[in-house]
mmCIF file of C-alpha atoms and ligand atoms in Angstrom:
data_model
loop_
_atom_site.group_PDB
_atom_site.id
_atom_site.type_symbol
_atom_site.label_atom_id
_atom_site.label_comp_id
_atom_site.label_asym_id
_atom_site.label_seq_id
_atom_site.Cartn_x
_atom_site.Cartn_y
_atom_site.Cartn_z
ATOM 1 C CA UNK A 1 -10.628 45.616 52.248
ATOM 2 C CA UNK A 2 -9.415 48.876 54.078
ATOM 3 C CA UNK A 3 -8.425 51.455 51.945
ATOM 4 C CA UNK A 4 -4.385 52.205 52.180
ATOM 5 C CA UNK A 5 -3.972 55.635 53.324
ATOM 6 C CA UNK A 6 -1.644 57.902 52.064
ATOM 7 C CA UNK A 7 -0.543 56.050 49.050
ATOM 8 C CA UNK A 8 2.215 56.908 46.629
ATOM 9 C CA UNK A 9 1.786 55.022 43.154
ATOM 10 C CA UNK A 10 4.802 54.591 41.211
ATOM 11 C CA UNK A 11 4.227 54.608 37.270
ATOM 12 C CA UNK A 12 6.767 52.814 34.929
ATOM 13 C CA UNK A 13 7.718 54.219 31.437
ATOM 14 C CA UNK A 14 11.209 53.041 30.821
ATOM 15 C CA UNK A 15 13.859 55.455 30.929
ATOM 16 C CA UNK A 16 17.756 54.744 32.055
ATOM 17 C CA UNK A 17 16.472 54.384 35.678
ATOM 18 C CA UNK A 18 15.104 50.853 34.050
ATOM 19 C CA UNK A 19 18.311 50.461 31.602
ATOM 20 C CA UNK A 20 20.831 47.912 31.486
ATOM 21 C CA UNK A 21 24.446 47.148 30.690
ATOM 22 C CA UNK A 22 26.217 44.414 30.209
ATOM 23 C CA UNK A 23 29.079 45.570 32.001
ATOM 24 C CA UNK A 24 28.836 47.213 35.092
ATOM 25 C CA UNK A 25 30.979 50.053 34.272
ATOM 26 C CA UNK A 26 29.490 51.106 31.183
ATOM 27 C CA UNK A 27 27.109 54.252 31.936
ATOM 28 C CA UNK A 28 26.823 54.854 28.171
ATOM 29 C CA UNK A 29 26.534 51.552 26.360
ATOM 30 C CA UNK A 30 23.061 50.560 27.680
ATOM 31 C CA UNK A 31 19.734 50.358 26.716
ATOM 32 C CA UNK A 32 17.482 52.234 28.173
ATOM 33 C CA UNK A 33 13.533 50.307 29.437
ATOM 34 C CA UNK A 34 14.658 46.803 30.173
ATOM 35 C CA UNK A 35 13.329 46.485 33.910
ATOM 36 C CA UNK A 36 10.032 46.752 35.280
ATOM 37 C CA UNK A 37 9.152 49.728 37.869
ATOM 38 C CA UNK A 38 8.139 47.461 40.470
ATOM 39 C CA UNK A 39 11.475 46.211 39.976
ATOM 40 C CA UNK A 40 13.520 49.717 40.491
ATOM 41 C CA UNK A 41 11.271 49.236 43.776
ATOM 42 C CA UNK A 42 12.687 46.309 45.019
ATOM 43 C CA UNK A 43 16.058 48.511 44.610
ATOM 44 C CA UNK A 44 15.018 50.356 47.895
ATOM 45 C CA UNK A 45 14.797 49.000 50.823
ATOM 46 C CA UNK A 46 13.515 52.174 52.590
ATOM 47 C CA UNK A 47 10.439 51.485 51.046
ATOM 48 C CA UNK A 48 9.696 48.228 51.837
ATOM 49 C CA UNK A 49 6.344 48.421 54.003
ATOM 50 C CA UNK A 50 5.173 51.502 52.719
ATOM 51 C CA UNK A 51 2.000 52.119 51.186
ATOM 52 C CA UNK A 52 2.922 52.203 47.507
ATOM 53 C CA UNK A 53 1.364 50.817 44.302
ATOM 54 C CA UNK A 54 2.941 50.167 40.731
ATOM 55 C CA UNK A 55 1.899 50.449 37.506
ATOM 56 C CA UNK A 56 3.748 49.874 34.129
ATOM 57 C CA UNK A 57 2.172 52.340 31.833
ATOM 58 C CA UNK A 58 5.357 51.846 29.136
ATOM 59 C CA UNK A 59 8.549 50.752 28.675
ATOM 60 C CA UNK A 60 10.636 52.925 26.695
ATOM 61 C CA UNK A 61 13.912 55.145 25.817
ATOM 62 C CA UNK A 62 12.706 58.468 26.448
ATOM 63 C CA UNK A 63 14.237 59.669 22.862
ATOM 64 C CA UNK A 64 10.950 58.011 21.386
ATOM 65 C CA UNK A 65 8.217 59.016 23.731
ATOM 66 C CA UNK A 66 4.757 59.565 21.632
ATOM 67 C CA UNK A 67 1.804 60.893 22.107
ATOM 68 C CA UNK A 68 -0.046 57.654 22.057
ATOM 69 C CA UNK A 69 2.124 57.116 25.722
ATOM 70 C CA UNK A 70 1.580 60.797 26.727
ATOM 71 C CA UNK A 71 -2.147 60.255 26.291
ATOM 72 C CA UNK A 72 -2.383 56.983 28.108
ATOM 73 C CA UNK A 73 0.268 58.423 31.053
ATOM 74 C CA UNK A 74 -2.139 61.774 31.293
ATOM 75 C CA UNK A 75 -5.536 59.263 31.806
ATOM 76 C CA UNK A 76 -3.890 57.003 34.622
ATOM 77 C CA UNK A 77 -2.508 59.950 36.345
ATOM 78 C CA UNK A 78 -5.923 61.785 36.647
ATOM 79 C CA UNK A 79 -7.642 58.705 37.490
ATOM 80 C CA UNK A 80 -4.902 57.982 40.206
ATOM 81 C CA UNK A 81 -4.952 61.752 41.462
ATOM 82 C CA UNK A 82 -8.802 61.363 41.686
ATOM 83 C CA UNK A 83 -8.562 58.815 44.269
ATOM 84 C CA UNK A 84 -9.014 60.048 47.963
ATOM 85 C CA UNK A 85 -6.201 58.004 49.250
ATOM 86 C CA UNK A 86 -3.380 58.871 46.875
ATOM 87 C CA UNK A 87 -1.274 61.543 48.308
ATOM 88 C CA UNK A 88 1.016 62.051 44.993
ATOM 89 C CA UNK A 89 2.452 60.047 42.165
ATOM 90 C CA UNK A 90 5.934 58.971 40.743
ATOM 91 C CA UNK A 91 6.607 58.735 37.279
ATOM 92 C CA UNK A 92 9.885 56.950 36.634
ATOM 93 C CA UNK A 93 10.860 58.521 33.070
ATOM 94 C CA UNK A 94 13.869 58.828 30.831
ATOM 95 C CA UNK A 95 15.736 62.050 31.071
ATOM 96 C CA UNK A 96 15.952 62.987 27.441
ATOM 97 C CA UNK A 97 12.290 64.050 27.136
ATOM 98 C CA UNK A 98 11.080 64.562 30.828
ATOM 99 C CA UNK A 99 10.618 67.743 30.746
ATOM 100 C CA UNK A 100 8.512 67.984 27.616
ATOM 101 C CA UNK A 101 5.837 64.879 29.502
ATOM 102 C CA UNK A 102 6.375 67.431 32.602
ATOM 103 C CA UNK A 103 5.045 70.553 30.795
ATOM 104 C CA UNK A 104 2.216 68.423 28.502
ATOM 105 C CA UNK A 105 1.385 66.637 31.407
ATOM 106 C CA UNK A 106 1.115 70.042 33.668
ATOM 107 C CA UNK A 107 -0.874 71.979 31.122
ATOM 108 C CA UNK A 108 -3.647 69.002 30.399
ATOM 109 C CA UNK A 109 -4.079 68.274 34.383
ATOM 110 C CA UNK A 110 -2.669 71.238 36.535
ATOM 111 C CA UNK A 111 -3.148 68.382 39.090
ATOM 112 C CA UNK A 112 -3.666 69.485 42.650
ATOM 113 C CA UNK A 113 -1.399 67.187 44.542
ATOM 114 C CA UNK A 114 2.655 65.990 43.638
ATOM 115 C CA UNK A 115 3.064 64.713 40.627
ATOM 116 C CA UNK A 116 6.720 63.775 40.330
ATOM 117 C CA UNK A 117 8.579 62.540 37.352
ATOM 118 C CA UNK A 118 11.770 61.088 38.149
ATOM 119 C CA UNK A 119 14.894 59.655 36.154
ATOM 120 C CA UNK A 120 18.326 58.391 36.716
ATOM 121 C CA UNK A 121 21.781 59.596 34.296
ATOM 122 C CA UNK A 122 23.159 55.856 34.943
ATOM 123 C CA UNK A 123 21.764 52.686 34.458
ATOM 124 C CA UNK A 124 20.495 50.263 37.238
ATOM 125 C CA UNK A 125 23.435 48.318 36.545
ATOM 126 C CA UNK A 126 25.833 50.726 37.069
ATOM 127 C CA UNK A 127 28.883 50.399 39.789
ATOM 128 C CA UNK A 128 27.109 53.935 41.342
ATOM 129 C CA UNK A 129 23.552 54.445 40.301
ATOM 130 C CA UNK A 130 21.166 57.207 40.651
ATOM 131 C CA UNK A 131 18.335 55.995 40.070
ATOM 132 C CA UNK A 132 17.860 54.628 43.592
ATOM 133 C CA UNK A 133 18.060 57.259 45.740
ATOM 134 C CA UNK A 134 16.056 59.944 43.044
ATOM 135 C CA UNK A 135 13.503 57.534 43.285
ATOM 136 C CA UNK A 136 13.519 57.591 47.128
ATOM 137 C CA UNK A 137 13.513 61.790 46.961
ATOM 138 C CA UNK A 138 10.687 61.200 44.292
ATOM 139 C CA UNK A 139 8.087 59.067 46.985
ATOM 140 C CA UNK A 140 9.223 61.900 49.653
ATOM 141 C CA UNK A 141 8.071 64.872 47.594
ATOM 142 C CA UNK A 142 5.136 62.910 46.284
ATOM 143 C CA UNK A 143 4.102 62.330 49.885
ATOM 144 C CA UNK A 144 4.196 65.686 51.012
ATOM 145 C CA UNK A 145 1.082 67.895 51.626
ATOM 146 C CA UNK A 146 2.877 71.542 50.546
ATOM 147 C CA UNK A 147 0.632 73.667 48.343
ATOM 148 C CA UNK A 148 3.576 74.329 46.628
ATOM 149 C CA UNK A 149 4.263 71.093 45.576
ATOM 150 C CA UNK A 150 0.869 70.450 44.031
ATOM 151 C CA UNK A 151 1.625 70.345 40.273
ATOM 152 C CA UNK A 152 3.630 68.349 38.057
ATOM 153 C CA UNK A 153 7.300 68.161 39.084
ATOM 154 C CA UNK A 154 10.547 67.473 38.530
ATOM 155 C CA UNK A 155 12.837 64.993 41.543
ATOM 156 C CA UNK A 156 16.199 64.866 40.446
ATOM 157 C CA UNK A 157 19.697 64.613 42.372
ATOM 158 C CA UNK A 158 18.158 65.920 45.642
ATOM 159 C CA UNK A 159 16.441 69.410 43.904
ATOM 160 C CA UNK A 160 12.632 69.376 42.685
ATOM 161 C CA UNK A 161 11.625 71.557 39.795
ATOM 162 C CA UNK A 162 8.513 72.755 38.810
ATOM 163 C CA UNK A 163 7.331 71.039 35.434
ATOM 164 C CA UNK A 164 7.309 74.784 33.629
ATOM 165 C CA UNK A 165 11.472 75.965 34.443
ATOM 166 C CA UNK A 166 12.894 72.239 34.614
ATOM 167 C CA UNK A 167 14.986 71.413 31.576
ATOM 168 C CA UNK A 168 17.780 68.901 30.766
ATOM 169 C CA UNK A 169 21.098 70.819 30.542
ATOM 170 C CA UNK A 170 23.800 68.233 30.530
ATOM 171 C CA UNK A 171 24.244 65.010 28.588
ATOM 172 C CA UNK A 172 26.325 63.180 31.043
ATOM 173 C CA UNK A 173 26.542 64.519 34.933
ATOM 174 C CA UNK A 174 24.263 63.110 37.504
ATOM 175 C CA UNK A 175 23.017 66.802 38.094
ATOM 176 C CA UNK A 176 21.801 66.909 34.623
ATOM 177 C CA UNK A 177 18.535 69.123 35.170
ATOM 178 C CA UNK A 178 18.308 72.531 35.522
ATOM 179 C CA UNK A 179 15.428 75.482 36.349
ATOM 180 C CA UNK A 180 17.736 78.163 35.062
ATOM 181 C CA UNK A 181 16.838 81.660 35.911
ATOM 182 C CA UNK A 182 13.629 80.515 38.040
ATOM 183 C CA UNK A 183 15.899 78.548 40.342
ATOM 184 C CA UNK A 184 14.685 75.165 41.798
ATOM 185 C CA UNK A 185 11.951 74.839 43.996
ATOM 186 C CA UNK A 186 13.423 73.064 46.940
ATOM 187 C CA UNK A 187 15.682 70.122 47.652
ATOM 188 C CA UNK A 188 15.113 66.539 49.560
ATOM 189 C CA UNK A 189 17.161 65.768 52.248
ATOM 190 C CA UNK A 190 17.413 62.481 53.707
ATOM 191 C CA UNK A 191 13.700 62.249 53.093
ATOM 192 C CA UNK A 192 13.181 65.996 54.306
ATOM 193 C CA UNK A 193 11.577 68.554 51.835
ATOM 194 C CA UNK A 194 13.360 72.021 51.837
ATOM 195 C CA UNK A 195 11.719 75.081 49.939
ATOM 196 C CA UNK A 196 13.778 77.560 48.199
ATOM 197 C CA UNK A 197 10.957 80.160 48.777
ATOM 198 C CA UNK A 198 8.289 79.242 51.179
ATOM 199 C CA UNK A 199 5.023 80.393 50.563
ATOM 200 C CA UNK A 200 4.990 80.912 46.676
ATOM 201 C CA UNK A 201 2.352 78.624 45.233
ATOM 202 C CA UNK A 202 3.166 76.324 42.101
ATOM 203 C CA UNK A 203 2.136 77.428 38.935
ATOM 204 C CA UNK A 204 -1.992 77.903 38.871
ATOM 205 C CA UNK A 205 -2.256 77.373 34.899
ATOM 206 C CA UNK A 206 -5.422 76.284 34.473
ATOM 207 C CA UNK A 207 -5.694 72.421 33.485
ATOM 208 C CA UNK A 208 -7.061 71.928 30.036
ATOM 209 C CA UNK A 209 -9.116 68.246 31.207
ATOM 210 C CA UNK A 210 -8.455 64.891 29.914
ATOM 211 C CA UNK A 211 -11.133 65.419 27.611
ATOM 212 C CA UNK A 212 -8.930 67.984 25.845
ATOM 213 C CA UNK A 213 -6.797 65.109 24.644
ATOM 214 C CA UNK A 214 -9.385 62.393 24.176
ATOM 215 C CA UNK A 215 -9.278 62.450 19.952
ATOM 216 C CA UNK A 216 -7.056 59.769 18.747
ATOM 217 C CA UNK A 217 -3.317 60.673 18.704
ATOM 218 C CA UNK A 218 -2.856 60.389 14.313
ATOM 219 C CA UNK A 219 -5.627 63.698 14.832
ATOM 220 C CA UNK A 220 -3.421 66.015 16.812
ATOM 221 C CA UNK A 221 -1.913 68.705 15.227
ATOM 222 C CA UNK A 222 1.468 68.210 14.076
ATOM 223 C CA UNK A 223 4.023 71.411 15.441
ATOM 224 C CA UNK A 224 7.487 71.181 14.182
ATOM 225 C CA UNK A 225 10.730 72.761 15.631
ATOM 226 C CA UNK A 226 13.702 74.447 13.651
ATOM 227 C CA UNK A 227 16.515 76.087 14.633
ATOM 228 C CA UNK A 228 17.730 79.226 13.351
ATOM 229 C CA UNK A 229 21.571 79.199 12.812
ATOM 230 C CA UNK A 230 24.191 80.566 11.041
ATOM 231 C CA UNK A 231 23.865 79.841 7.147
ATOM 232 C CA UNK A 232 20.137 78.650 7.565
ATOM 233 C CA UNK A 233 17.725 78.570 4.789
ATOM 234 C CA UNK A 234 14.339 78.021 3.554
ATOM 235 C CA UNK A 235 14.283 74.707 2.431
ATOM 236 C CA UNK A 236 13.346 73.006 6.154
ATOM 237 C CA UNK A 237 10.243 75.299 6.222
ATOM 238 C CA UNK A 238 9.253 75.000 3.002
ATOM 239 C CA UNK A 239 9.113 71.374 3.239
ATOM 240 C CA UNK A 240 7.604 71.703 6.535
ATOM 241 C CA UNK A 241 4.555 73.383 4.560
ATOM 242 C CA UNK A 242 4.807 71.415 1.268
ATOM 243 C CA UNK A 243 3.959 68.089 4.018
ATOM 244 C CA UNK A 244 0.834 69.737 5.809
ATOM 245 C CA UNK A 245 2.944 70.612 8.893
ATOM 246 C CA UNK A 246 -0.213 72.810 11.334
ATOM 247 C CA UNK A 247 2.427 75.039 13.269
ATOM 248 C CA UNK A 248 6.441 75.560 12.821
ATOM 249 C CA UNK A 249 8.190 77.256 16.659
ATOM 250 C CA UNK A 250 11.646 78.575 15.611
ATOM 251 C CA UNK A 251 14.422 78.359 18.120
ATOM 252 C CA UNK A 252 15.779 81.824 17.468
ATOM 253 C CA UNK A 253 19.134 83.221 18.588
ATOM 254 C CA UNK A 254 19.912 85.421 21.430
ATOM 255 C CA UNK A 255 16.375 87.366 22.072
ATOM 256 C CA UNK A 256 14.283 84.899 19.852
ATOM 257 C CA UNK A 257 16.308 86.564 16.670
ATOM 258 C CA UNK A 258 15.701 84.868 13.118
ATOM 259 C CA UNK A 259 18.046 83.975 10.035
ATOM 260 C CA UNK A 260 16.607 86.568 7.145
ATOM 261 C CA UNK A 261 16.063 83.097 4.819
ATOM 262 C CA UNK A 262 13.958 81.354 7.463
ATOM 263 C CA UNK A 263 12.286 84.251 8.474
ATOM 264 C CA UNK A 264 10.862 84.970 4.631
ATOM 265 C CA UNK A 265 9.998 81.264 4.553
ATOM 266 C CA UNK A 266 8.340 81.551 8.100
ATOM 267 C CA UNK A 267 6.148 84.530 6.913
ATOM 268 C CA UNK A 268 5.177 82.503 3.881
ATOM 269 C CA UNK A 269 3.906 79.681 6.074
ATOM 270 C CA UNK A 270 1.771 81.841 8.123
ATOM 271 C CA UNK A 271 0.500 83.635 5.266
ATOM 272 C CA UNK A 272 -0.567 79.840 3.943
ATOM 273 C CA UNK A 273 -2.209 79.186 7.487
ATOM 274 C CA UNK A 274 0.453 77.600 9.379
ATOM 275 C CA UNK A 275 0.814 79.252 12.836
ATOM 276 C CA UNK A 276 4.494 80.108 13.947
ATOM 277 C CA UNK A 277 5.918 80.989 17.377
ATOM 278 C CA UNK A 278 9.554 82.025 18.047
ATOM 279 C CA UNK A 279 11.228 81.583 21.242
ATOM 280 C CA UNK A 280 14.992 81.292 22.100
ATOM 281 C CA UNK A 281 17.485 78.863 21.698
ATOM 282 C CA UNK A 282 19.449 80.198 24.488
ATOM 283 C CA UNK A 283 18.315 77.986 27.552
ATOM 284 C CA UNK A 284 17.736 80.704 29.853
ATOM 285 C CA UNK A 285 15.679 83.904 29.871
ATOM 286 C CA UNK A 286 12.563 84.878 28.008
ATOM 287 C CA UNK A 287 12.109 85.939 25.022
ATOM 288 C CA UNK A 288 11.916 89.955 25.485
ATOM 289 C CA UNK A 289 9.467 92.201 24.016
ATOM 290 C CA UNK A 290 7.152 91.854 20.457
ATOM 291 C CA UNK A 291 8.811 94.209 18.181
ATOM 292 C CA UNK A 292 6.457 95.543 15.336
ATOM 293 C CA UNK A 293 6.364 92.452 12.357
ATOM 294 C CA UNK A 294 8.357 90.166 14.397
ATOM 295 C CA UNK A 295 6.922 86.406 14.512
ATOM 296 C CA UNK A 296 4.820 86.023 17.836
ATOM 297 C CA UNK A 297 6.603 85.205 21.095
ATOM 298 C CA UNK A 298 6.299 82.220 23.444
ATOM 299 C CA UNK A 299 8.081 84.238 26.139
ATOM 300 C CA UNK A 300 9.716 82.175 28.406
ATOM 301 C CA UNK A 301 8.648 78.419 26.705
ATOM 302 C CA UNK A 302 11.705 76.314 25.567
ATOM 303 C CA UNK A 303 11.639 75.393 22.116
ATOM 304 C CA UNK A 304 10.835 72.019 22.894
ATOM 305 C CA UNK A 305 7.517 73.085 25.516
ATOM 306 C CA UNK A 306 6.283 75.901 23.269
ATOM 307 C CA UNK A 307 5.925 73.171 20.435
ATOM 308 C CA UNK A 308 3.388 71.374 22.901
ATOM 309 C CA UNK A 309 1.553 74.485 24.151
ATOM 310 C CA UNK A 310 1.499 75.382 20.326
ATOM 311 C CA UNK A 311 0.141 72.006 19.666
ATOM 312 C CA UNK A 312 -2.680 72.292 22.075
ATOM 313 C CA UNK A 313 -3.508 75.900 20.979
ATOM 314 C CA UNK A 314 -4.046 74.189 17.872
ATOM 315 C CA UNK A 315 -6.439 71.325 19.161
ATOM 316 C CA UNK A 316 -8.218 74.408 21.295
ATOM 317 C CA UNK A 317 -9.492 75.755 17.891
ATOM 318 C CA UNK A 318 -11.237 72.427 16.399
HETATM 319 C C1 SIN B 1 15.995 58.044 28.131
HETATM 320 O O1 SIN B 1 15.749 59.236 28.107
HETATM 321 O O2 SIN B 1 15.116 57.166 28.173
HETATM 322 C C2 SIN B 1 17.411 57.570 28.074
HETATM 323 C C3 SIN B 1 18.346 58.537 28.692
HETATM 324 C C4 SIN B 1 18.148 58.709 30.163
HETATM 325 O O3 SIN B 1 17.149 58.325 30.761
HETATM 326 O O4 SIN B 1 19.072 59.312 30.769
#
């Protein structure tokens, strides 16, 4: 059988894009994974005839992805990527957690052609769905041959985002995703890809391999989050500690800044082997500078992507 050139394949894990109502105003009262990937495809007639294949790797609401998914998602993406006449991949994805399968997936495969995830804010029964057309812009950026567009990405309401600066920023609006300070990449445009700055290259993070990740999930190291806040305390990171927790990133105020209580309780945990980053709670910006004592930085990581570059820090050292 001749080999289909320039193939796009489409990989299912659930998300709204796949979520139904049972009215078809409701763009809240839904549930999230109910139809297939191949049938979000059927959705779009513009790509009927072309060379695409489909794969249902899940089937879930993105509030509950696992590692056991991110694992499986990371192996049929390099094994897809590996073959000669793939030109880029689609991920259809929930858009609670997309950026954090982004960033893991980006720092275990730095893969060298598109790898787009891609979501919808309504369901596929909505009166005025998204999904649709993002997954249209999706195949076009996964079919495109721009250096800068080799990585894991973001395709969302006509922008692409690289997998590092993308983050969710509204609960609601269609244009829900953001790249903050960094700015978006480029847009789609009736199936045309527009850079925002031609001739920068994506980020050239080296990939950590799939064989970085092959241990069984129930070994990785579990990294918690907490949030420092007015009136915080001790008691979330000593409990942390008191259940075997391996590493604890504090969303800090402003420039990374932490509640006195949490930060005593924070130095005890490192001083009983738990490794601790600090990064901002913010949304945009880095954190700035490494004053003398302070807990170390993870610069310009969300709380939510430092915990996974924490986490495979942590699997780097046994
Ligand atoms: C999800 O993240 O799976 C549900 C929410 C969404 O996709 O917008």
């Amino acid at each position: 059988m001749q080999k289909k050139i320039n193939e796009v394949v489409i990989l299912g894990t659930g998300g709204t894009i796949a979520g139904q109502a049972s009215a078809a105003g409701d763009n809240v009262g839904y549930m999230a994974g109910q139809i297939t990937a191949a049938d979000l495809l059927r959705e779009v007639p513009a790509l009927a005839g072309q060379a695409l294949s489909v794969e249902q790797v899940a089937q879930c609401d993105s509030k509950d992805m696992d590692h056991a998914i991110w694992q499986t998602l990371a192996q049929r993406v390099a094994h897809h990527v590996a073959r000669p006449e793939v030109s880029g991949i689609v991920i259809t994805h929930g858009t609670d957690t997309l950026e954090e399968t982004a960033w893991f997936l980006q720092r275990v495969l730095a893969p060298i052609k598109p790898v787009v995830l891609t979501a919808a804010m309504r369901p596929a029964t909505a009166l005025h769905r998204d999904g649709p057309q993002n997954l249209l812009d999706a195949v076009a950026v996964a079919r495109s041959s721009e250096p800068q567009l080799a990585g894991v990405l973001a395709v969302v309401a006509g922008t692409i985002h690289s997998a590092q600066a993308v983050s969710k920023r509204h609960p609601y609006r269609v244009d829900a995703f953001s790249s903050g300070d960094t700015g978006v990449l480029g847009w789609v445009e009736e199936g045309a890809v527009r850079l925002a700055r031609p001739g920068l290259l994506a980020d050239e993070t080296a990939p950590l391999g799939l064989a970085f990740i092959e241990r069984p999930v129930a070994d990785w190291p579990w990294v918690a989050v907490v949030t420092s806040h007015a009136g915080a305390d001790a008691s979330s990171v000593r409990a942390l500690v008191g259940a075997g927790v391996r590493g604890i990133v504090v969303a800090g105020s402003g420039n990374g800044t932490v509640h006195r209580q949490l930060q005593t309780a924070l130095h005890e945990a490192q001083i009983a082997g738990v490794r601790v980053w600090r990064c901002s709670r913010c949304g945009e910006g880095a954190v700035v500078g490494q004053p003398a004592g302070a807990l170390a930085s993870a610069g310009a990581l969300s709380p939510v992507k430092a915990r996974i570059a924490l986490m495979l820090a942590l699997m780097a050292q046994n």
